[in-house]
Coordinates of C-alpha atoms in Angstrom, one line a residue:
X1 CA 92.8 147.1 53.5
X2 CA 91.9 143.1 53.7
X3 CA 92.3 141.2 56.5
X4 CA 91.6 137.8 57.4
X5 CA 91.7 136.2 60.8
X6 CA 92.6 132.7 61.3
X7 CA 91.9 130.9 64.3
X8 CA 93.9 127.9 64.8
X9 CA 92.4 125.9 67.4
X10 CA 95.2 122.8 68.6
X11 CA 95.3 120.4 71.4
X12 CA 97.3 122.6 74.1
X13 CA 96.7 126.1 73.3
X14 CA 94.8 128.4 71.1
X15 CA 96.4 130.8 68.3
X16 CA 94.8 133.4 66.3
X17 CA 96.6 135.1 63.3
X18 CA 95.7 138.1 61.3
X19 CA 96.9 138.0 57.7
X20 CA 97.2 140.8 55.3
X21 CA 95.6 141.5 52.0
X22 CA 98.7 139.6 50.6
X23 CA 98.5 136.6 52.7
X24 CA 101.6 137.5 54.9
X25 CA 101.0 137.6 58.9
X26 CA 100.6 140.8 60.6
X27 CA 100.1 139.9 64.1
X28 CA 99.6 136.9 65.8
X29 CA 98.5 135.9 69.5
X30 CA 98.8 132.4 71.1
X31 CA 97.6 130.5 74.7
X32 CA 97.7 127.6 76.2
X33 CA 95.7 125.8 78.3
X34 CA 95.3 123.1 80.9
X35 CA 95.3 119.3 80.0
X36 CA 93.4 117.1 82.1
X37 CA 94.4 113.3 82.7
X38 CA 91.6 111.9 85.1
X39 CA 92.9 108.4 84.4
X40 CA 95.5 106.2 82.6
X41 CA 95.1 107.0 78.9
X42 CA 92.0 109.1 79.4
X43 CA 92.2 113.2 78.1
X44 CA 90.1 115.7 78.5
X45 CA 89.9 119.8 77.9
X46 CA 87.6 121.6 79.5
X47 CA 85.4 123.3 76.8
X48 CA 85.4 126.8 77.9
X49 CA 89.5 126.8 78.1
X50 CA 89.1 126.1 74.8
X51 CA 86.4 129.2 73.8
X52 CA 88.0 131.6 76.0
X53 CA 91.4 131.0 74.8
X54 CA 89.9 131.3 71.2
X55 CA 88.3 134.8 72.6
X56 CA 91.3 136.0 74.3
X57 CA 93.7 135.1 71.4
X58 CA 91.2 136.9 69.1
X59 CA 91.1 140.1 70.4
X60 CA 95.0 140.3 71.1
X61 CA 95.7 139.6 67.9
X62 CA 93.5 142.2 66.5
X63 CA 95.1 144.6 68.9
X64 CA 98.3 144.0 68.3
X65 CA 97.4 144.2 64.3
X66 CA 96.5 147.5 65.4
X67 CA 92.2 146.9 63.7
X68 CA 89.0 146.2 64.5
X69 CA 86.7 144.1 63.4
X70 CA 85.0 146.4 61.1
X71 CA 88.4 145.5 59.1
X72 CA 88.5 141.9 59.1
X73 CA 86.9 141.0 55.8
X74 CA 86.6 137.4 56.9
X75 CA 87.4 134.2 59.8
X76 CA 89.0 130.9 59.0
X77 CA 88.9 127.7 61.8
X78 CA 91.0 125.1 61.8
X79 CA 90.9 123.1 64.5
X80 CA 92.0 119.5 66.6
X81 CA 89.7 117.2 65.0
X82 CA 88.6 114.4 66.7
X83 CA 88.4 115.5 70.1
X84 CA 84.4 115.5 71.0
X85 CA 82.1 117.5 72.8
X86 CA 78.3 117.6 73.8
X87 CA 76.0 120.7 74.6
X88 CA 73.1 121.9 75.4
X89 CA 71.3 123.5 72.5
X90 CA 69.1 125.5 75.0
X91 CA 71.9 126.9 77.5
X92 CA 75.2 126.9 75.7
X93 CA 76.2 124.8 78.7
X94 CA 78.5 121.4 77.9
X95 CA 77.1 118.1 79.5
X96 CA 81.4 116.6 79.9
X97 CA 84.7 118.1 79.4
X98 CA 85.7 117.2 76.1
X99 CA 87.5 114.1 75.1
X100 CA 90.9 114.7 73.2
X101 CA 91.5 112.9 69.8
X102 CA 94.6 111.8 72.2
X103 CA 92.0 109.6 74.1
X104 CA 91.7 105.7 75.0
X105 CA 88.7 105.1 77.1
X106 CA 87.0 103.5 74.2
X107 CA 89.3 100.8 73.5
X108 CA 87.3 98.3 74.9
X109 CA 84.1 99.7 72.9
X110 CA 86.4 99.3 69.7
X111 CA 87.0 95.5 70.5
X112 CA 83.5 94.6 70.8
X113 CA 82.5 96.4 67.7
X114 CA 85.2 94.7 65.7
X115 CA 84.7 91.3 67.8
X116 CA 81.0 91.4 66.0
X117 CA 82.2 92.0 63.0
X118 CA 81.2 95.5 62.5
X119 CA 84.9 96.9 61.3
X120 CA 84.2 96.0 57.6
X121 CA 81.2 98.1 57.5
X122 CA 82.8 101.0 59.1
X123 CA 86.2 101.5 57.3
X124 CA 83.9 100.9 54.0
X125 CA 81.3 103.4 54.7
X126 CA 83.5 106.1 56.6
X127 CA 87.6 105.4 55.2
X128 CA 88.3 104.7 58.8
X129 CA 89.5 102.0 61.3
X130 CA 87.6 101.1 64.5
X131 CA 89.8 102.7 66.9
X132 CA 89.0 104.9 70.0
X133 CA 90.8 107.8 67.9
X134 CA 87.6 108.9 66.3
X135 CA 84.7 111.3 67.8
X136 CA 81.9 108.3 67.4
X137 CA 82.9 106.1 70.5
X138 CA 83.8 109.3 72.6
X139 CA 80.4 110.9 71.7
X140 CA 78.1 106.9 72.7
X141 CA 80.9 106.7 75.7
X142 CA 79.8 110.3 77.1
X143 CA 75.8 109.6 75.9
X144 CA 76.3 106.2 77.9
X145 CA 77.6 107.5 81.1
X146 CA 75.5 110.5 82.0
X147 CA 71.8 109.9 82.9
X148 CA 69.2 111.3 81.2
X149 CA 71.8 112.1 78.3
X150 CA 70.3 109.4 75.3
X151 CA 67.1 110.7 76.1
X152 CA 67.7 114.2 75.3
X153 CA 69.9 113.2 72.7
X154 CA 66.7 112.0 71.0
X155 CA 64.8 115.0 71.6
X156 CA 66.7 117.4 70.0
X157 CA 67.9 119.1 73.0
X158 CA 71.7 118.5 72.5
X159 CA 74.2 119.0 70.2
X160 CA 77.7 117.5 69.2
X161 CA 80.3 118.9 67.3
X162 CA 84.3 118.5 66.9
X163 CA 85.6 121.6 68.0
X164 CA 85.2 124.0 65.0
X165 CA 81.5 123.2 65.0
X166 CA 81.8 124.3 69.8
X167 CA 83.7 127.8 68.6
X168 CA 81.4 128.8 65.3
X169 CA 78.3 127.6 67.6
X170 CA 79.8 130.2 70.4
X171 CA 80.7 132.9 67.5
X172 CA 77.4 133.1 66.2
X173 CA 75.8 133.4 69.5
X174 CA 74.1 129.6 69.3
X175 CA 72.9 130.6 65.6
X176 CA 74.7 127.9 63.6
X177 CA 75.5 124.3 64.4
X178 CA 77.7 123.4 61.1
X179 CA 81.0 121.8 60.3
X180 CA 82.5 121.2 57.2
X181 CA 83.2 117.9 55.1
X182 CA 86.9 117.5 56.1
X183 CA 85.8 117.4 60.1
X184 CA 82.8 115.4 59.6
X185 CA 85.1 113.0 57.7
X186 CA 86.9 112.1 61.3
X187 CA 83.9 111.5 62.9
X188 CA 83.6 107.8 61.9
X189 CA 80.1 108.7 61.7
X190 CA 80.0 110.1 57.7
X191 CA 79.9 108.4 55.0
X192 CA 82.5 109.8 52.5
X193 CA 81.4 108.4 49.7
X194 CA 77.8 109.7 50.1
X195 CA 78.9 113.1 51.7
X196 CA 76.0 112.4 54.2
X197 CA 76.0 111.2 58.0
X198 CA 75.6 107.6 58.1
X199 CA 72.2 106.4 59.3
X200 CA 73.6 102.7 59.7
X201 CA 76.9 103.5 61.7
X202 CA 74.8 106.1 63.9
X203 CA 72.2 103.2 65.1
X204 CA 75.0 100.6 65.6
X205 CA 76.3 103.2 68.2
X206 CA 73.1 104.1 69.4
X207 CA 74.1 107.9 68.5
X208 CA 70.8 110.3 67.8
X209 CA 70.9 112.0 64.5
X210 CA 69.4 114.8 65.8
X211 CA 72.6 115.9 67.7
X212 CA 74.8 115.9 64.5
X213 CA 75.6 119.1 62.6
X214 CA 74.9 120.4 58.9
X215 CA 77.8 119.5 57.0
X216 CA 79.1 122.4 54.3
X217 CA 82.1 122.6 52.0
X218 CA 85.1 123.8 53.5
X219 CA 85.0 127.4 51.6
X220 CA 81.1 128.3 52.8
X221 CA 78.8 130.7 54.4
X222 CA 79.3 129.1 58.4
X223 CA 77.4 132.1 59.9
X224 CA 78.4 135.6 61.5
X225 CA 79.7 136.5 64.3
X226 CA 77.7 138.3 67.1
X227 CA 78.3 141.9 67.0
X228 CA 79.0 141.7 70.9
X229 CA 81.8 139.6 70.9
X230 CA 84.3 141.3 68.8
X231 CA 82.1 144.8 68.2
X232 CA 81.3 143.6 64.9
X233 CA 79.9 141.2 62.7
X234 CA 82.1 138.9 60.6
X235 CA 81.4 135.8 58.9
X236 CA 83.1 132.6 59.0
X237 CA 83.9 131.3 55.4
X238 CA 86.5 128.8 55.9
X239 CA 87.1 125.4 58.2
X240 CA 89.0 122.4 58.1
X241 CA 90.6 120.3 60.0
X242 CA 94.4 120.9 61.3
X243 CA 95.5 118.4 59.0
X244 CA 93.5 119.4 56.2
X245 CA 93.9 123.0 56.3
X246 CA 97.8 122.2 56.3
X247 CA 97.2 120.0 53.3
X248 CA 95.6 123.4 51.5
X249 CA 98.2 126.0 53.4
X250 CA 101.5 123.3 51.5
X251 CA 99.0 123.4 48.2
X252 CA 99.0 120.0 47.5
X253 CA 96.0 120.3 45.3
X254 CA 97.5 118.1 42.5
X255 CA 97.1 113.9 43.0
X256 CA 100.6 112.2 44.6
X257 CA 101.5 115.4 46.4
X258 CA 102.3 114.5 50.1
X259 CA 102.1 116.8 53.1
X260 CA 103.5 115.9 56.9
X261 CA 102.2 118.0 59.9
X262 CA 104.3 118.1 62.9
X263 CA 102.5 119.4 65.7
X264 CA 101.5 117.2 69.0
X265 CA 101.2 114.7 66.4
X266 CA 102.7 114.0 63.2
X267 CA 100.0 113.4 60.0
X268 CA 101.0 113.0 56.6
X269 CA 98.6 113.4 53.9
X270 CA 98.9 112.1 50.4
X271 CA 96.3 114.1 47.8
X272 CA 94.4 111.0 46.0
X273 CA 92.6 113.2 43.8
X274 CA 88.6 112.4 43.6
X275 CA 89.4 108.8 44.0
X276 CA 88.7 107.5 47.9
X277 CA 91.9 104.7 48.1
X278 CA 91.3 101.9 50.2
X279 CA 94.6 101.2 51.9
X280 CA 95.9 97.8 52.4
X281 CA 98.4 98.8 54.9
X282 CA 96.1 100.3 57.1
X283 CA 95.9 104.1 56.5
X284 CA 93.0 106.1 56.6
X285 CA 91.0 107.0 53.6
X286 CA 89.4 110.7 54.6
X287 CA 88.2 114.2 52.6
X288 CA 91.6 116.1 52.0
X289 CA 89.5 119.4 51.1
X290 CA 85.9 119.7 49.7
X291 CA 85.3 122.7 47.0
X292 CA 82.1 123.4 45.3
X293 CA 80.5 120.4 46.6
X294 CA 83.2 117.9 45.3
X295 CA 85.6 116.4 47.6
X296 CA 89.0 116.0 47.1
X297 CA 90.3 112.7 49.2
X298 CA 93.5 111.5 50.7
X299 CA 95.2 109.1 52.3
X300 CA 96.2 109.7 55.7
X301 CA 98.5 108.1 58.1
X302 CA 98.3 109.2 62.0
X303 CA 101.1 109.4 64.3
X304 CA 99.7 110.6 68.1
X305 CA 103.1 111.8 69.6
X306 CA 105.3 113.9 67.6
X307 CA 106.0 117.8 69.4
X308 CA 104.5 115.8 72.7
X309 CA 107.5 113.6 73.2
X310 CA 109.5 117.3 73.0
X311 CA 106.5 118.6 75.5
X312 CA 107.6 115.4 77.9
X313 CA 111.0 116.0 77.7
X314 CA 109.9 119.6 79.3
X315 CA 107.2 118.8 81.4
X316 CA 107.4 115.4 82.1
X317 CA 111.3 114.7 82.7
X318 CA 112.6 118.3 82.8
X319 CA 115.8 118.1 81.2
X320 CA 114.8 121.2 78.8
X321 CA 113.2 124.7 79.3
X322 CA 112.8 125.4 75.9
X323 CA 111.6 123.1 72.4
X324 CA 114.3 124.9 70.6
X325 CA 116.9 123.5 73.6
X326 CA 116.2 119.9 71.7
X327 CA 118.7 120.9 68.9
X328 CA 121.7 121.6 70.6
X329 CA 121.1 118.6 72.9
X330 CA 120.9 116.2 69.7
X331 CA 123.8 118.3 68.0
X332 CA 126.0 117.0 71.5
X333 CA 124.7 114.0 72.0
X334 CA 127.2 110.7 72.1
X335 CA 127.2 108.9 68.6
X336 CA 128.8 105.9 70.4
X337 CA 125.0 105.4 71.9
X338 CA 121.9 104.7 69.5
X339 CA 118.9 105.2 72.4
X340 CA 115.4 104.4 70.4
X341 CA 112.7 105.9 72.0
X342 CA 109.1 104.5 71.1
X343 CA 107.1 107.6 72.5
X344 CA 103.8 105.4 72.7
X345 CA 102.3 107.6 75.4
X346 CA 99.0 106.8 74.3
X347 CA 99.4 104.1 71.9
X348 CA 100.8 103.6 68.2
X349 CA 98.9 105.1 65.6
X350 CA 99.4 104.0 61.9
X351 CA 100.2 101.7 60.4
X352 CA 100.2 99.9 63.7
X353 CA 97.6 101.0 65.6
X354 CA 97.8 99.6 69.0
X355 CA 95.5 101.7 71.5
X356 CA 96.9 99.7 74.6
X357 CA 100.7 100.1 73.8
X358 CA 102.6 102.0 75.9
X359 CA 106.2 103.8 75.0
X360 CA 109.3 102.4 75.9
X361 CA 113.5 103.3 75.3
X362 CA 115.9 100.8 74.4
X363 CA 119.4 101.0 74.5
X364 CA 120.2 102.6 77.9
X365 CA 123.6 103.2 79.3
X366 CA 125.0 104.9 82.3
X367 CA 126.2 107.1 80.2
X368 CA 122.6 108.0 78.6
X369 CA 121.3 111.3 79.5
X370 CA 119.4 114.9 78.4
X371 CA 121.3 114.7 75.2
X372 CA 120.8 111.2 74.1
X373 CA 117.0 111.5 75.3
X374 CA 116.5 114.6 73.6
X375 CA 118.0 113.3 70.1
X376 CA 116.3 109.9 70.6
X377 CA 113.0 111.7 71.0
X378 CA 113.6 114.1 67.6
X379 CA 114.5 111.3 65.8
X380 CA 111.5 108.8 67.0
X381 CA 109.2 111.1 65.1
X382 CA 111.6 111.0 61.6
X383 CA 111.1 106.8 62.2
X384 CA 107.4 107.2 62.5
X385 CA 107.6 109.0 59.8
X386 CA 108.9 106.9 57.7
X387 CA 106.4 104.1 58.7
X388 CA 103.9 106.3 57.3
X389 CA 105.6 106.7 53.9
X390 CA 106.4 103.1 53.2
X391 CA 103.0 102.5 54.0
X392 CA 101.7 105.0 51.2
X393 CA 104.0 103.5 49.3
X394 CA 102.7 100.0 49.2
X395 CA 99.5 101.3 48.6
X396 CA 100.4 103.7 45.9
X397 CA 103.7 102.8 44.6
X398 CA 106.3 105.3 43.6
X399 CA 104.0 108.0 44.0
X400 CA 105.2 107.6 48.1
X401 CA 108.5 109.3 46.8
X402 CA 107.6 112.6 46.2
X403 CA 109.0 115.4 47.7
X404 CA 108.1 115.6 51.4
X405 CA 106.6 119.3 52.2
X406 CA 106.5 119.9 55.7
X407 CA 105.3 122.4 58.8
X408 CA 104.5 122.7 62.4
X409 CA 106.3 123.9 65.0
X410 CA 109.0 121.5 64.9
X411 CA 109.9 121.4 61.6
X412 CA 112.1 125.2 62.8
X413 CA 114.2 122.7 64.0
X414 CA 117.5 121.8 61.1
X415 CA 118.4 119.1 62.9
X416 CA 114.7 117.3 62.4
X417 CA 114.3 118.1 59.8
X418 CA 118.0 116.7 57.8
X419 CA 117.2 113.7 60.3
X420 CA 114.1 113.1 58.4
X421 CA 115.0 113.7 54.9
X422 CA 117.9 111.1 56.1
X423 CA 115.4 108.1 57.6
X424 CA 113.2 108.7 54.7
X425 CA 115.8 109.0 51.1
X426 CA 113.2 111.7 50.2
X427 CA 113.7 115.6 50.2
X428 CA 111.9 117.4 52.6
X429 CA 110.7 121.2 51.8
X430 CA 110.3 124.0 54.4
X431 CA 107.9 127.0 53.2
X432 CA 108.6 129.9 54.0
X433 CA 105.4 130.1 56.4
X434 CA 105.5 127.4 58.7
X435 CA 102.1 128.3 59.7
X436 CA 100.5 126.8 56.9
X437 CA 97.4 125.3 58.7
X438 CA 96.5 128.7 60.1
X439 CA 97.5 129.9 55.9
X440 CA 94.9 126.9 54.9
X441 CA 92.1 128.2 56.1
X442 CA 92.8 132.0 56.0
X443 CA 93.1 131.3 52.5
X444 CA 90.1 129.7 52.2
X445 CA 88.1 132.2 54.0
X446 CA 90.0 135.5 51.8
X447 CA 89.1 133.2 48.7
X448 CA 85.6 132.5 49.6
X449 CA 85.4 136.8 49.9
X450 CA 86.7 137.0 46.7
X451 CA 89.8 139.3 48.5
X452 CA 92.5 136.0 48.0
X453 CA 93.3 134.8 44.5
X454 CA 91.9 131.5 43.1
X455 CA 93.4 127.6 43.8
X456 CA 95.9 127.7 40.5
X457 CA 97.3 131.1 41.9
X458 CA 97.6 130.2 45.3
X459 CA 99.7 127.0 44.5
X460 CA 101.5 129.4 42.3
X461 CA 102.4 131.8 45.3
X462 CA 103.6 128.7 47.4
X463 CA 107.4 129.6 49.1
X464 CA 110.1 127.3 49.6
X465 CA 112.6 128.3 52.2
X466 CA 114.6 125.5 52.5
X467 CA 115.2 121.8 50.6
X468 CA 117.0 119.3 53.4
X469 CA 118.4 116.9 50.7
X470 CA 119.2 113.2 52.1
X471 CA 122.7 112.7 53.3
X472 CA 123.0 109.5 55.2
X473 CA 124.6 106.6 53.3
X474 CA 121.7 104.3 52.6
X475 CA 123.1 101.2 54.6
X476 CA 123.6 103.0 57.8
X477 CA 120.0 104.3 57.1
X478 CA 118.7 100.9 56.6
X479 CA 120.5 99.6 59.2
X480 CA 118.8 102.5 61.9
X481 CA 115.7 102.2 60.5
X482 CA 115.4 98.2 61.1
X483 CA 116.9 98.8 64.6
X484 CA 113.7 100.8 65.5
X485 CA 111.5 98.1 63.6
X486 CA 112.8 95.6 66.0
X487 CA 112.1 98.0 69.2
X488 CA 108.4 98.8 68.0
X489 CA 107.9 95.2 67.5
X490 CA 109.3 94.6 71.2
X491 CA 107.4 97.2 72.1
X492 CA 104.0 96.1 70.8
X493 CA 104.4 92.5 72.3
X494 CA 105.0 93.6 75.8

């Protein structure tokens, strides 16, 4: 029998799902780990939480799927993108925790780069803005503030990698430094247009090309596992990034087709076809997926807290025990009170992107509490959401209409999800597997094997569970969403 194992790689815990010959999950295993806040806006994972959770999760999966590895045909990785780490090529052993995507030290890198003038070159050469989001200011801000570090940079004797390119380096034993095109592609260090690293952005940040990693299609030969870490060999032939692999798990293969992610954050990817769309309302132009050398690209919008404001509402304010205790709380909450909640924890992401913004709720009464917070927060992320769509839509028309198709953890949640089909007029679909970043990438591994059938049947074999069709009269829509305009824009000039 075929199985493929998925490892699905996010920013607070580890998951690793075995999928059957028919693409349907047989056993899955899931971890989290610590998050580290050493200062205001600054986050970091220690790098071996984040291999030993992807070891751990492994082999309980496998157990529970009742194999071994002799019977996994193939891995798939999918990982948290941006977030950056450094290593020794000779030991194994990082040089810093690794910096989370979620991360703001840079900001003040950022402003000098674009106070000389250097944004221009960087969103034409790479599809992204200069903002501390991306791997290339965490990688010179880490080079910059270890001694000795540039030096052995030059030499050879470290390597970076997002965090696909730490685990496959750890799989194969130190074997293969690789990552594939749609990882690279969040590096603001490749040129997407070229599919090469960019020799001109590396020496304006002073970043070695010696530490950078071969770049390969998403469906490639990334190595083999050591035999000692699983007791037996199996190769990697799939990565991409979360939001990528999500993109190719919802089988949006065909131009206009539009994708939202809700995890930590919320990303919604719009499929571009082979055409790299500059936006003019300040998206990201990135690789969607990249098959037999030819990339597919995308426009991407980026919203930083989406399932975290539900995290904060747990571990930050305790008012729930339990995500799924978020629904209820909304179903009770007062409609005589309209609480807006601007969950800018660590900044606004598109279209606003403001690093230095910080969240704020409007509307407060004495009679505001764990219900009112809890539906405030589910419905700040189906605002955000719409500020992505209407910024597609200005850059690509009509085509910003299209049905929604949506996963993550928090798309289990009716509530959210009608919610967002209401703030956005658009219908939302729910697939039946709601894990379809860890599907992304399992399929591209099973495909890659020739075990998994080809793009056209894949898309095919795509399940809907559920449509939420808009319901909201459209002038108490219009009248909610410009209510939360006006606290964003409150927000952003504090």
């Amino acid at each position: 029998m075929t199985h493929i194992l998925a490892i699905d790689q996010g920013t607070t815990s580890t998951r690793a799902i075995v999928f059957d010959g028919e693409m349907k999950i047989t056993a899955s295993a899931q971890e989290e780990f610590t998050q580290h806040f050493p200062a205001s806006g600054w986050v970091e994972h220690d790098p071996m939480d984040l291999w030993n959770t992807t070891l751990s999760t492994c082999r309980a999966a496998l157990e529970k799927a009742g194999i071994t590895a002799d019977q996994v045909t193939a891995i798939g990785i999918t990982n948290q993108r941006e977030t950056t780490l450094i290593w020794d090529r000779q030991t194994g052993e990082p040089v810093h925790n690794a910096i989370v995507w979620q991360d703001r030290r840079t900001a003040d890198i950022c402003r000098i780069l674009k106070s000389e003038g250097h944004e221009e070159l960087i969103t034409k050469t790479t599809g992204l803005l200069l903002d501390p989001y991306f791997s290339s200011t965490k990688v010179k801000w880490i080079l910059d503030h270890n001694e000795g570090l540039h030096a052995r940079a030059r030499l050879g004797q470290l390597a970076f990698g997002t965090v696909d390119s730490w685990i496959i380096w750890n799989l194969t034993g130190g074997k293969r430094h690789v990552t594939d095109a749609t990882n690279a592609a969040r590096t603001m260090l490749y040129d997407i247009h070229e599919g090469a690293w960019s020799k001109e952005v590396c020496e304006l940040l002073d970043i070695p090309m010696a530490i950078l990693p071969e770049v390969l299609d998403c469906a490639s030969d990334f190595g083999v596992t050591d035999s000692g870490i699983f007791g037996a060999e199996v190769p990697i032939l799939g990565v991409a990034g979360d939001q990528q692999a999500a993109t190719i798990g919802n089988a949006c293969f065909e131009p206009g087709m539009l994708k939202s992610t809700y995890g930590t954050g919320c990303f919604a990817l719009l499929n571009t076809g082979d055409t790299p769309v500059q936006s003019e309302n300040r998206l990201l132009t990135t690789i969607g997926y990249q098959l037999d050398g030819k990339p597919t690209y995308a426009l991407e919008g980026a919203i930083f807290i989406a399932g975290a404001v539900v995290q904060w509402l747990r571990d930050g304010l305790g008012i729930i025990e339990d995500a799924k205790d978020t629904q209820n709380l909304a179903e009770e909450a007062d409609k005589g009170q309209d609480l807006i909640l601007v969950p800018a924890f660590t900044g606004l992401g598109a279209p606003y992107w403001a690093p230095d913004c910080r969240g704020a709720v409007f509307g407060l009464t004495r009679g505001s509490g764990p219900a009112e917070f809890a539906k405030a927060a589910l419905e700040s992320v189906g605002y955000q959401t719409r500020d992505l769509l209407e910024a597609m839509r200005g850059d690509m028309g009509n085509t910003g209409k299209s049905v929604l198709r949506v996963d993550g953890g928090m798309t289990a949640s009716n509530w959210a999800m009608q919610f967002l089909a209401d703030i956005t007029g658009a219908p939302v679909d729910r697939p039946t597997v709601l894990e379809s970043t860890a599907l992304g990438v399992a399929w591209l591994a099973g495909m890659r094997a020739g075990v998994y059938p080809s793009q056209e049947e894949f898309a095919a074999s795509w399940a809907l569970d559920r449509t939420f069709e808009p319901v909201m009269q459209e002038p108490f829509r219009e009248d909610k969403y410009a209510a939360w305009k006006k606290a964003v824009q409150a927000t952003l000039s504090v």
